[in-house]
PDB file of N, CA and C in Angstrom:
ATOM      1  N   MET A  25      42.780  12.460 -19.780  1.00 64.00           N
ATOM      2  CA  MET A  25      41.482  13.086 -19.681  1.00 64.00           C
ATOM      3  C   MET A  25      40.443  12.177 -20.348  1.00 64.00           C
ATOM      4  N   LYS A  26      39.339  11.957 -19.670  1.00 72.00           N
ATOM      5  CA  LYS A  26      38.272  11.099 -20.189  1.00 72.00           C
ATOM      6  C   LYS A  26      37.398  11.888 -21.154  1.00 72.00           C
ATOM      7  N   MET A  27      37.179  11.309 -22.353  1.00 71.00           N
ATOM      8  CA  MET A  27      36.347  11.959 -23.369  1.00 71.00           C
ATOM      9  C   MET A  27      34.869  11.712 -23.050  1.00 71.00           C
ATOM     10  N   PRO A  28      33.997  12.682 -23.327  1.00 76.00           N
ATOM     11  CA  PRO A  28      32.568  12.480 -23.073  1.00 76.00           C
ATOM     12  C   PRO A  28      31.995  11.434 -24.036  1.00 76.00           C
ATOM     13  N   THR A  29      30.991  10.722 -23.561  1.00 72.00           N
ATOM     14  CA  THR A  29      30.314   9.717 -24.371  1.00 72.00           C
ATOM     15  C   THR A  29      29.132  10.361 -25.079  1.00 72.00           C
ATOM     16  N   THR A  30      29.008  10.098 -26.362  1.00 70.00           N
ATOM     17  CA  THR A  30      27.883  10.611 -27.126  1.00 70.00           C
ATOM     18  C   THR A  30      26.987   9.444 -27.508  1.00 70.00           C
ATOM     19  N   LEU A  31      25.710   9.527 -27.182  1.00 68.00           N
ATOM     20  CA  LEU A  31      24.741   8.501 -27.543  1.00 68.00           C
ATOM     21  C   LEU A  31      23.883   9.006 -28.686  1.00 68.00           C
ATOM     22  N   HIS A  32      23.581   8.128 -29.634  1.00 65.00           N
ATOM     23  CA  HIS A  32      22.764   8.496 -30.781  1.00 65.00           C
ATOM     24  C   HIS A  32      21.461   7.709 -30.773  1.00 65.00           C
ATOM     25  N   ASP A  33      20.371   8.367 -31.098  1.00 64.00           N
ATOM     26  CA  ASP A  33      19.061   7.722 -31.193  1.00 64.00           C
ATOM     27  C   ASP A  33      18.973   6.985 -32.522  1.00 64.00           C
ATOM     28  N   PRO A  34      18.814   5.646 -32.501  1.00 65.00           N
ATOM     29  CA  PRO A  34      18.797   4.880 -33.753  1.00 65.00           C
ATOM     30  C   PRO A  34      17.464   4.898 -34.496  1.00 65.00           C
ATOM     31  N   THR A  35      16.481   5.608 -33.980  1.00 65.00           N
ATOM     32  CA  THR A  35      15.139   5.544 -34.571  1.00 65.00           C
ATOM     33  C   THR A  35      14.935   6.492 -35.735  1.00 65.00           C
ATOM     34  N   SER A  36      15.780   7.430 -35.944  1.00 66.00           N
ATOM     35  CA  SER A  36      15.690   8.453 -36.980  1.00 66.00           C
ATOM     36  C   SER A  36      14.500   9.392 -36.803  1.00 66.00           C
ATOM     37  N   GLU A  37      13.918   9.406 -35.616  1.00 67.00           N
ATOM     38  CA  GLU A  37      12.833  10.347 -35.353  1.00 67.00           C
ATOM     39  C   GLU A  37      13.433  11.726 -35.068  1.00 67.00           C
ATOM     40  N   LEU A  38      12.874  12.731 -35.698  1.00 72.00           N
ATOM     41  CA  LEU A  38      13.343  14.084 -35.413  1.00 72.00           C
ATOM     42  C   LEU A  38      12.754  14.586 -34.105  1.00 72.00           C
ATOM     43  N   VAL A  39      11.494  14.241 -33.870  1.00 73.00           N
ATOM     44  CA  VAL A  39      10.823  14.597 -32.625  1.00 73.00           C
ATOM     45  C   VAL A  39      10.128  13.332 -32.120  1.00 73.00           C
ATOM     46  N   PRO A  40      10.700  12.660 -31.120  1.00 67.00           N
ATOM     47  CA  PRO A  40      10.087  11.426 -30.630  1.00 67.00           C
ATOM     48  C   PRO A  40       8.660  11.655 -30.144  1.00 67.00           C
ATOM     49  N   VAL A  41       7.800  10.705 -30.444  1.00 73.00           N
ATOM     50  CA  VAL A  41       6.407  10.779 -30.010  1.00 73.00           C
ATOM     51  C   VAL A  41       6.333  10.290 -28.574  1.00 73.00           C
ATOM     52  N   LYS A  42       5.745  11.072 -27.711  1.00 78.00           N
ATOM     53  CA  LYS A  42       5.574  10.688 -26.308  1.00 78.00           C
ATOM     54  C   LYS A  42       4.143  10.210 -26.119  1.00 78.00           C
ATOM     55  N   ARG A  43       4.013   8.973 -25.671  1.00 76.00           N
ATOM     56  CA  ARG A  43       2.698   8.405 -25.413  1.00 76.00           C
ATOM     57  C   ARG A  43       2.698   7.801 -24.020  1.00 76.00           C
ATOM     58  N   PRO A  44       1.572   7.862 -23.346  1.00 82.00           N
ATOM     59  CA  PRO A  44       1.514   7.191 -22.045  1.00 82.00           C
ATOM     60  C   PRO A  44       1.563   5.678 -22.245  1.00 82.00           C
ATOM     61  N   ARG A  45       2.187   4.984 -21.320  1.00 80.00           N
ATOM     62  CA  ARG A  45       2.276   3.533 -21.372  1.00 80.00           C
ATOM     63  C   ARG A  45       0.893   2.926 -21.131  1.00 80.00           C
ATOM     64  N   CYS A  46       0.541   1.946 -21.932  1.00 81.00           N
ATOM     65  CA  CYS A  46      -0.724   1.235 -21.738  1.00 81.00           C
ATOM     66  C   CYS A  46      -0.599   0.329 -20.520  1.00 81.00           C
ATOM     67  N   SER A  47      -1.640   0.259 -19.750  1.00 87.00           N
ATOM     68  CA  SER A  47      -1.652  -0.654 -18.611  1.00 87.00           C
ATOM     69  C   SER A  47      -1.814  -2.083 -19.115  1.00 87.00           C
ATOM     70  N   PRO A  48      -1.093  -3.038 -18.533  1.00 88.00           N
ATOM     71  CA  PRO A  48      -1.264  -4.422 -18.959  1.00 88.00           C
ATOM     72  C   PRO A  48      -2.647  -4.933 -18.550  1.00 88.00           C
ATOM     73  N   PRO A  49      -3.187  -5.888 -19.299  1.00 91.00           N
ATOM     74  CA  PRO A  49      -4.496  -6.420 -18.920  1.00 91.00           C
ATOM     75  C   PRO A  49      -4.402  -7.193 -17.610  1.00 91.00           C
ATOM     76  N   ALA A  50      -5.484  -7.249 -16.887  1.00 93.00           N
ATOM     77  CA  ALA A  50      -5.519  -7.978 -15.618  1.00 93.00           C
ATOM     78  C   ALA A  50      -5.350  -9.473 -15.849  1.00 93.00           C
ATOM     79  N   THR A  51      -5.802  -9.949 -17.007  1.00 93.00           N
ATOM     80  CA  THR A  51      -5.704 -11.363 -17.348  1.00 93.00           C
ATOM     81  C   THR A  51      -5.527 -11.499 -18.854  1.00 93.00           C
ATOM     82  N   LEU A  52      -4.994 -12.623 -19.291  1.00 94.00           N
ATOM     83  CA  LEU A  52      -4.889 -12.898 -20.724  1.00 94.00           C
ATOM     84  C   LEU A  52      -6.080 -13.710 -21.227  1.00 94.00           C
ATOM     85  N   GLU A  53      -6.956 -14.097 -20.325  1.00 94.00           N
ATOM     86  CA  GLU A  53      -8.146 -14.856 -20.702  1.00 94.00           C
ATOM     87  C   GLU A  53      -8.996 -14.049 -21.685  1.00 94.00           C
ATOM     88  N   GLY A  54      -9.311 -14.676 -22.823  1.00 95.00           N
ATOM     89  CA  GLY A  54     -10.114 -14.009 -23.838  1.00 95.00           C
ATOM     90  C   GLY A  54      -9.322 -13.051 -24.719  1.00 95.00           C
ATOM     91  N   LYS A  55      -8.021 -12.964 -24.504  1.00 96.00           N
ATOM     92  CA  LYS A  55      -7.173 -12.067 -25.282  1.00 96.00           C
ATOM     93  C   LYS A  55      -6.421 -12.847 -26.357  1.00 96.00           C
ATOM     94  N   VAL A  56      -5.950 -12.138 -27.361  1.00 97.00           N
ATOM     95  CA  VAL A  56      -5.061 -12.710 -28.376  1.00 97.00           C
ATOM     96  C   VAL A  56      -3.676 -12.121 -28.133  1.00 97.00           C
ATOM     97  N   VAL A  57      -2.683 -13.001 -28.009  1.00 96.00           N
ATOM     98  CA  VAL A  57      -1.313 -12.577 -27.768  1.00 96.00           C
ATOM     99  C   VAL A  57      -0.521 -12.729 -29.065  1.00 96.00           C
ATOM    100  N   ALA A  58      -0.032 -11.620 -29.602  1.00 96.00           N
ATOM    101  CA  ALA A  58       0.829 -11.665 -30.790  1.00 96.00           C
ATOM    102  C   ALA A  58       2.237 -12.006 -30.324  1.00 96.00           C
ATOM    103  N   LEU A  59       2.831 -12.993 -30.988  1.00 96.00           N
ATOM    104  CA  LEU A  59       4.199 -13.403 -30.697  1.00 96.00           C
ATOM    105  C   LEU A  59       5.041 -12.998 -31.889  1.00 96.00           C
ATOM    106  N   GLN A  60       5.841 -11.967 -31.713  1.00 93.00           N
ATOM    107  CA  GLN A  60       6.580 -11.397 -32.836  1.00 93.00           C
ATOM    108  C   GLN A  60       8.066 -11.702 -32.758  1.00 93.00           C
ATOM    109  N   SER A  61       8.566 -12.339 -33.799  1.00 91.00           N
ATOM    110  CA  SER A  61      10.001 -12.543 -33.949  1.00 91.00           C
ATOM    111  C   SER A  61      10.576 -11.308 -34.634  1.00 91.00           C
ATOM    112  N   ILE A  62      11.695 -10.817 -34.108  1.00 87.00           N
ATOM    113  CA  ILE A  62      12.328  -9.680 -34.772  1.00 87.00           C
ATOM    114  C   ILE A  62      13.426 -10.131 -35.724  1.00 87.00           C
ATOM    115  N   GLY A  63      13.556 -11.453 -35.908  1.00 83.00           N
ATOM    116  CA  GLY A  63      14.510 -11.968 -36.876  1.00 83.00           C
ATOM    117  C   GLY A  63      15.865 -12.349 -36.303  1.00 83.00           C
ATOM    118  N   LYS A  64      16.000 -12.329 -34.975  1.00 85.00           N
ATOM    119  CA  LYS A  64      17.261 -12.736 -34.356  1.00 85.00           C
ATOM    120  C   LYS A  64      17.309 -14.261 -34.270  1.00 85.00           C
ATOM    121  N   ILE A  65      18.520 -14.801 -34.268  1.00 83.00           N
ATOM    122  CA  ILE A  65      18.717 -16.248 -34.163  1.00 83.00           C
ATOM    123  C   ILE A  65      18.091 -16.766 -32.871  1.00 83.00           C
ATOM    124  N   ARG A  66      17.391 -17.874 -32.971  1.00 84.00           N
ATOM    125  CA  ARG A  66      16.734 -18.589 -31.880  1.00 84.00           C
ATOM    126  C   ARG A  66      15.499 -17.884 -31.323  1.00 84.00           C
ATOM    127  N   SER A  67      15.080 -16.766 -31.890  1.00 85.00           N
ATOM    128  CA  SER A  67      13.870 -16.119 -31.385  1.00 85.00           C
ATOM    129  C   SER A  67      12.640 -16.989 -31.637  1.00 85.00           C
ATOM    130  N   ASP A  68      12.624 -17.732 -32.761  1.00 86.00           N
ATOM    131  CA  ASP A  68      11.498 -18.623 -33.027  1.00 86.00           C
ATOM    132  C   ASP A  68      11.432 -19.745 -31.996  1.00 86.00           C
ATOM    133  N   GLU A  69      12.583 -20.244 -31.591  1.00 89.00           N
ATOM    134  CA  GLU A  69      12.629 -21.293 -30.573  1.00 89.00           C
ATOM    135  C   GLU A  69      12.007 -20.785 -29.264  1.00 89.00           C
ATOM    136  N   PHE A  70      12.362 -19.571 -28.874  1.00 90.00           N
ATOM    137  CA  PHE A  70      11.792 -18.968 -27.676  1.00 90.00           C
ATOM    138  C   PHE A  70      10.284 -18.805 -27.817  1.00 90.00           C
ATOM    139  N   LEU A  71       9.846 -18.284 -28.971  1.00 93.00           N
ATOM    140  CA  LEU A  71       8.415 -18.068 -29.175  1.00 93.00           C
ATOM    141  C   LEU A  71       7.640 -19.379 -29.248  1.00 93.00           C
ATOM    142  N   ASP A  72       8.238 -20.427 -29.787  1.00 94.00           N
ATOM    143  CA  ASP A  72       7.583 -21.744 -29.789  1.00 94.00           C
ATOM    144  C   ASP A  72       7.269 -22.170 -28.362  1.00 94.00           C
ATOM    145  N   TYR A  73       8.221 -21.974 -27.464  1.00 94.00           N
ATOM    146  CA  TYR A  73       8.019 -22.337 -26.062  1.00 94.00           C
ATOM    147  C   TYR A  73       6.923 -21.476 -25.428  1.00 94.00           C
ATOM    148  N   VAL A  74       6.998 -20.165 -25.629  1.00 94.00           N
ATOM    149  CA  VAL A  74       5.986 -19.268 -25.060  1.00 94.00           C
ATOM    150  C   VAL A  74       4.609 -19.633 -25.601  1.00 94.00           C
ATOM    151  N   GLU A  75       4.533 -19.888 -26.913  1.00 96.00           N
ATOM    152  CA  GLU A  75       3.251 -20.239 -27.521  1.00 96.00           C
ATOM    153  C   GLU A  75       2.696 -21.529 -26.922  1.00 96.00           C
ATOM    154  N   SER A  76       3.533 -22.536 -26.735  1.00 97.00           N
ATOM    155  CA  SER A  76       3.037 -23.793 -26.166  1.00 97.00           C
ATOM    156  C   SER A  76       2.482 -23.586 -24.767  1.00 97.00           C
ATOM    157  N   ARG A  77       3.128 -22.730 -23.991  1.00 96.00           N
ATOM    158  CA  ARG A  77       2.626 -22.452 -22.631  1.00 96.00           C
ATOM    159  C   ARG A  77       1.311 -21.686 -22.661  1.00 96.00           C
ATOM    160  N   LEU A  78       1.171 -20.745 -23.589  1.00 96.00           N
ATOM    161  CA  LEU A  78      -0.084 -19.999 -23.700  1.00 96.00           C
ATOM    162  C   LEU A  78      -1.219 -20.905 -24.172  1.00 96.00           C
ATOM    163  N   VAL A  79      -0.949 -21.730 -25.174  1.00 96.00           N
ATOM    164  CA  VAL A  79      -1.968 -22.628 -25.720  1.00 96.00           C
ATOM    165  C   VAL A  79      -2.430 -23.614 -24.641  1.00 96.00           C
ATOM    166  N   GLU A  80      -1.517 -24.097 -23.797  1.00 96.00           N
ATOM    167  CA  GLU A  80      -1.889 -24.971 -22.678  1.00 96.00           C
ATOM    168  C   GLU A  80      -2.941 -24.318 -21.794  1.00 96.00           C
ATOM    169  N   ARG A  81      -2.906 -23.018 -21.712  1.00 95.00           N
ATOM    170  CA  ARG A  81      -3.841 -22.264 -20.860  1.00 95.00           C
ATOM    171  C   ARG A  81      -5.064 -21.755 -21.627  1.00 95.00           C
ATOM    172  N   GLY A  82      -5.170 -22.165 -22.894  1.00 96.00           N
ATOM    173  CA  GLY A  82      -6.320 -21.773 -23.699  1.00 96.00           C
ATOM    174  C   GLY A  82      -6.259 -20.349 -24.212  1.00 96.00           C
ATOM    175  N   ILE A  83      -5.078 -19.778 -24.298  1.00 96.00           N
ATOM    176  CA  ILE A  83      -4.919 -18.397 -24.754  1.00 96.00           C
ATOM    177  C   ILE A  83      -4.562 -18.408 -26.234  1.00 96.00           C
ATOM    178  N   ALA A  84      -5.306 -17.644 -27.020  1.00 97.00           N
ATOM    179  CA  ALA A  84      -5.091 -17.572 -28.465  1.00 97.00           C
ATOM    180  C   ALA A  84      -3.813 -16.800 -28.774  1.00 97.00           C
ATOM    181  N   THR A  85      -3.103 -17.257 -29.813  1.00 97.00           N
ATOM    182  CA  THR A  85      -1.872 -16.586 -30.219  1.00 97.00           C
ATOM    183  C   THR A  85      -1.917 -16.239 -31.705  1.00 97.00           C
ATOM    184  N   LEU A  86      -1.101 -15.275 -32.064  1.00 97.00           N
ATOM    185  CA  LEU A  86      -0.928 -14.843 -33.453  1.00 97.00           C
ATOM    186  C   LEU A  86       0.571 -14.705 -33.668  1.00 97.00           C
ATOM    187  N   ARG A  87       1.138 -15.468 -34.608  1.00 96.00           N
ATOM    188  CA  ARG A  87       2.572 -15.388 -34.871  1.00 96.00           C
ATOM    189  C   ARG A  87       2.832 -14.345 -35.948  1.00 96.00           C
ATOM    190  N   THR A  88       3.782 -13.470 -35.681  1.00 94.00           N
ATOM    191  CA  THR A  88       4.193 -12.462 -36.653  1.00 94.00           C
ATOM    192  C   THR A  88       5.712 -12.400 -36.653  1.00 94.00           C
ATOM    193  N   ALA A  89       6.274 -11.822 -37.702  1.00 90.00           N
ATOM    194  CA  ALA A  89       7.728 -11.722 -37.777  1.00 90.00           C
ATOM    195  C   ALA A  89       8.143 -10.566 -38.674  1.00 90.00           C
ATOM    196  N   LYS A  90       9.216  -9.919 -38.275  1.00 86.00           N
ATOM    197  CA  LYS A  90       9.871  -8.955 -39.147  1.00 86.00           C
ATOM    198  C   LYS A  90      10.774  -9.744 -40.081  1.00 86.00           C
ATOM    199  N   PRO A  91      11.024  -9.241 -41.281  1.00 80.00           N
ATOM    200  CA  PRO A  91      11.890  -9.976 -42.199  1.00 80.00           C
ATOM    201  C   PRO A  91      13.335 -10.060 -41.704  1.00 80.00           C
ATOM    202  N   THR A  92      13.770  -9.073 -40.948  1.00 83.00           N
ATOM    203  CA  THR A  92      15.146  -9.050 -40.429  1.00 83.00           C
ATOM    204  C   THR A  92      15.199  -8.129 -39.219  1.00 83.00           C
ATOM    205  N   ASN A  93      16.130  -8.406 -38.326  1.00 84.00           N
ATOM    206  CA  ASN A  93      16.249  -7.546 -37.149  1.00 84.00           C
ATOM    207  C   ASN A  93      16.852  -6.187 -37.474  1.00 84.00           C
ATOM    208  N   ALA A  94      17.384  -6.030 -38.677  1.00 84.00           N
ATOM    209  CA  ALA A  94      18.023  -4.768 -39.054  1.00 84.00           C
ATOM    210  C   ALA A  94      17.032  -3.725 -39.577  1.00 84.00           C
ATOM    211  N   LYS A  95      15.793  -4.124 -39.781  1.00 85.00           N
ATOM    212  CA  LYS A  95      14.791  -3.187 -40.312  1.00 85.00           C
ATOM    213  C   LYS A  95      13.637  -3.042 -39.319  1.00 85.00           C
ATOM    214  N   VAL A  96      12.994  -1.894 -39.366  1.00 84.00           N
ATOM    215  CA  VAL A  96      11.824  -1.676 -38.514  1.00 84.00           C
ATOM    216  C   VAL A  96      10.642  -2.466 -39.074  1.00 84.00           C
ATOM    217  N   ALA A  97       9.688  -2.762 -38.224  1.00 86.00           N
ATOM    218  CA  ALA A  97       8.484  -3.452 -38.668  1.00 86.00           C
ATOM    219  C   ALA A  97       7.730  -2.561 -39.649  1.00 86.00           C
ATOM    220  N   THR A  98       7.139  -3.174 -40.653  1.00 88.00           N
ATOM    221  CA  THR A  98       6.386  -2.407 -41.641  1.00 88.00           C
ATOM    222  C   THR A  98       5.099  -1.871 -41.026  1.00 88.00           C
ATOM    223  N   VAL A  99       4.585  -0.827 -41.613  1.00 90.00           N
ATOM    224  CA  VAL A  99       3.318  -0.260 -41.156  1.00 90.00           C
ATOM    225  C   VAL A  99       2.223  -1.320 -41.259  1.00 90.00           C
ATOM    226  N   GLU A 100       2.240  -2.103 -42.331  1.00 92.00           N
ATOM    227  CA  GLU A 100       1.227  -3.139 -42.521  1.00 92.00           C
ATOM    228  C   GLU A 100       1.272  -4.166 -41.392  1.00 92.00           C
ATOM    229  N   LEU A 101       2.481  -4.573 -40.995  1.00 92.00           N
ATOM    230  CA  LEU A 101       2.607  -5.543 -39.905  1.00 92.00           C
ATOM    231  C   LEU A 101       2.107  -4.949 -38.598  1.00 92.00           C
ATOM    232  N   LEU A 102       2.476  -3.725 -38.313  1.00 91.00           N
ATOM    233  CA  LEU A 102       2.021  -3.077 -37.084  1.00 91.00           C
ATOM    234  C   LEU A 102       0.499  -2.920 -37.063  1.00 91.00           C
ATOM    235  N   GLN A 103      -0.088  -2.587 -38.209  1.00 94.00           N
ATOM    236  CA  GLN A 103      -1.542  -2.459 -38.285  1.00 94.00           C
ATOM    237  C   GLN A 103      -2.233  -3.808 -38.073  1.00 94.00           C
ATOM    238  N   LYS A 104      -1.657  -4.878 -38.641  1.00 94.00           N
ATOM    239  CA  LYS A 104      -2.202  -6.224 -38.453  1.00 94.00           C
ATOM    240  C   LYS A 104      -2.202  -6.590 -36.968  1.00 94.00           C
ATOM    241  N   ILE A 105      -1.080  -6.338 -36.304  1.00 94.00           N
ATOM    242  CA  ILE A 105      -0.992  -6.646 -34.876  1.00 94.00           C
ATOM    243  C   ILE A 105      -2.018  -5.830 -34.095  1.00 94.00           C
ATOM    244  N   ALA A 106      -2.138  -4.551 -34.403  1.00 93.00           N
ATOM    245  CA  ALA A 106      -3.090  -3.682 -33.702  1.00 93.00           C
ATOM    246  C   ALA A 106      -4.529  -4.147 -33.906  1.00 93.00           C
ATOM    247  N   ARG A 107      -4.840  -4.634 -35.127  1.00 95.00           N
ATOM    248  CA  ARG A 107      -6.200  -5.105 -35.434  1.00 95.00           C
ATOM    249  C   ARG A 107      -6.517  -6.443 -34.774  1.00 95.00           C
ATOM    250  N   GLU A 108      -5.543  -7.358 -34.773  1.00 96.00           N
ATOM    251  CA  GLU A 108      -5.830  -8.739 -34.454  1.00 96.00           C
ATOM    252  C   GLU A 108      -5.362  -9.197 -33.071  1.00 96.00           C
ATOM    253  N   ALA A 109      -4.585  -8.380 -32.358  1.00 96.00           N
ATOM    254  CA  ALA A 109      -4.053  -8.819 -31.062  1.00 96.00           C
ATOM    255  C   ALA A 109      -4.324  -7.791 -29.972  1.00 96.00           C
ATOM    256  N   ASP A 110      -4.311  -8.300 -28.749  1.00 94.00           N
ATOM    257  CA  ASP A 110      -4.510  -7.431 -27.591  1.00 94.00           C
ATOM    258  C   ASP A 110      -3.203  -7.150 -26.846  1.00 94.00           C
ATOM    259  N   VAL A 111      -2.267  -8.102 -26.959  1.00 94.00           N
ATOM    260  CA  VAL A 111      -0.992  -8.034 -26.259  1.00 94.00           C
ATOM    261  C   VAL A 111       0.088  -8.513 -27.215  1.00 94.00           C
ATOM    262  N   VAL A 112       1.323  -7.988 -27.076  1.00 93.00           N
ATOM    263  CA  VAL A 112       2.435  -8.405 -27.942  1.00 93.00           C
ATOM    264  C   VAL A 112       3.609  -8.847 -27.092  1.00 93.00           C
ATOM    265  N   VAL A 113       4.195  -9.981 -27.480  1.00 91.00           N
ATOM    266  CA  VAL A 113       5.476 -10.428 -26.921  1.00 91.00           C
ATOM    267  C   VAL A 113       6.466 -10.399 -28.066  1.00 91.00           C
ATOM    268  N   GLN A 114       7.548  -9.628 -27.905  1.00 87.00           N
ATOM    269  CA  GLN A 114       8.591  -9.587 -28.921  1.00 87.00           C
ATOM    270  C   GLN A 114       9.755 -10.444 -28.471  1.00 87.00           C
ATOM    271  N   ALA A 115      10.256 -11.267 -29.385  1.00 82.00           N
ATOM    272  CA  ALA A 115      11.367 -12.167 -29.056  1.00 82.00           C
ATOM    273  C   ALA A 115      12.688 -11.553 -29.481  1.00 82.00           C
ATOM    274  N   LEU A 116      13.535 -11.333 -28.498  1.00 76.00           N
ATOM    275  CA  LEU A 116      14.910 -10.899 -28.745  1.00 76.00           C
ATOM    276  C   LEU A 116      15.784 -12.025 -28.241  1.00 76.00           C
ATOM    277  N   ALA A 117      16.458 -12.708 -29.139  1.00 63.00           N
ATOM    278  CA  ALA A 117      17.272 -13.853 -28.706  1.00 63.00           C
ATOM    279  C   ALA A 117      18.479 -13.996 -29.606  1.00 63.00           C
ATOM    280  N   ASP A 118      19.443 -14.746 -29.160  1.00 63.00           N
ATOM    281  CA  ASP A 118      20.622 -15.096 -29.947  1.00 63.00           C
ATOM    282  C   ASP A 118      21.050 -16.490 -29.563  1.00 63.00           C
TER     283      ASP A 118
END
């Protein structure tokens, strides 16, 4: 007999917040793109490449990083990104 699979929410939210998805901008021209490393191996290498391609196109970037992939981003980091960037690319790599 096959046992049922139980999935657990890793966010520790008691009641998840439901928000509508933001529409992506029509263009990145004039925007600041935050490039966030979540602390996984080689994520900086990936972001270096993405940043070089954006800079070639004249798009401003902001580099941010979590201290480790095992912890959530701090409120301060999230507020900085919200204040200073229009778009975020998160690097998940190994």
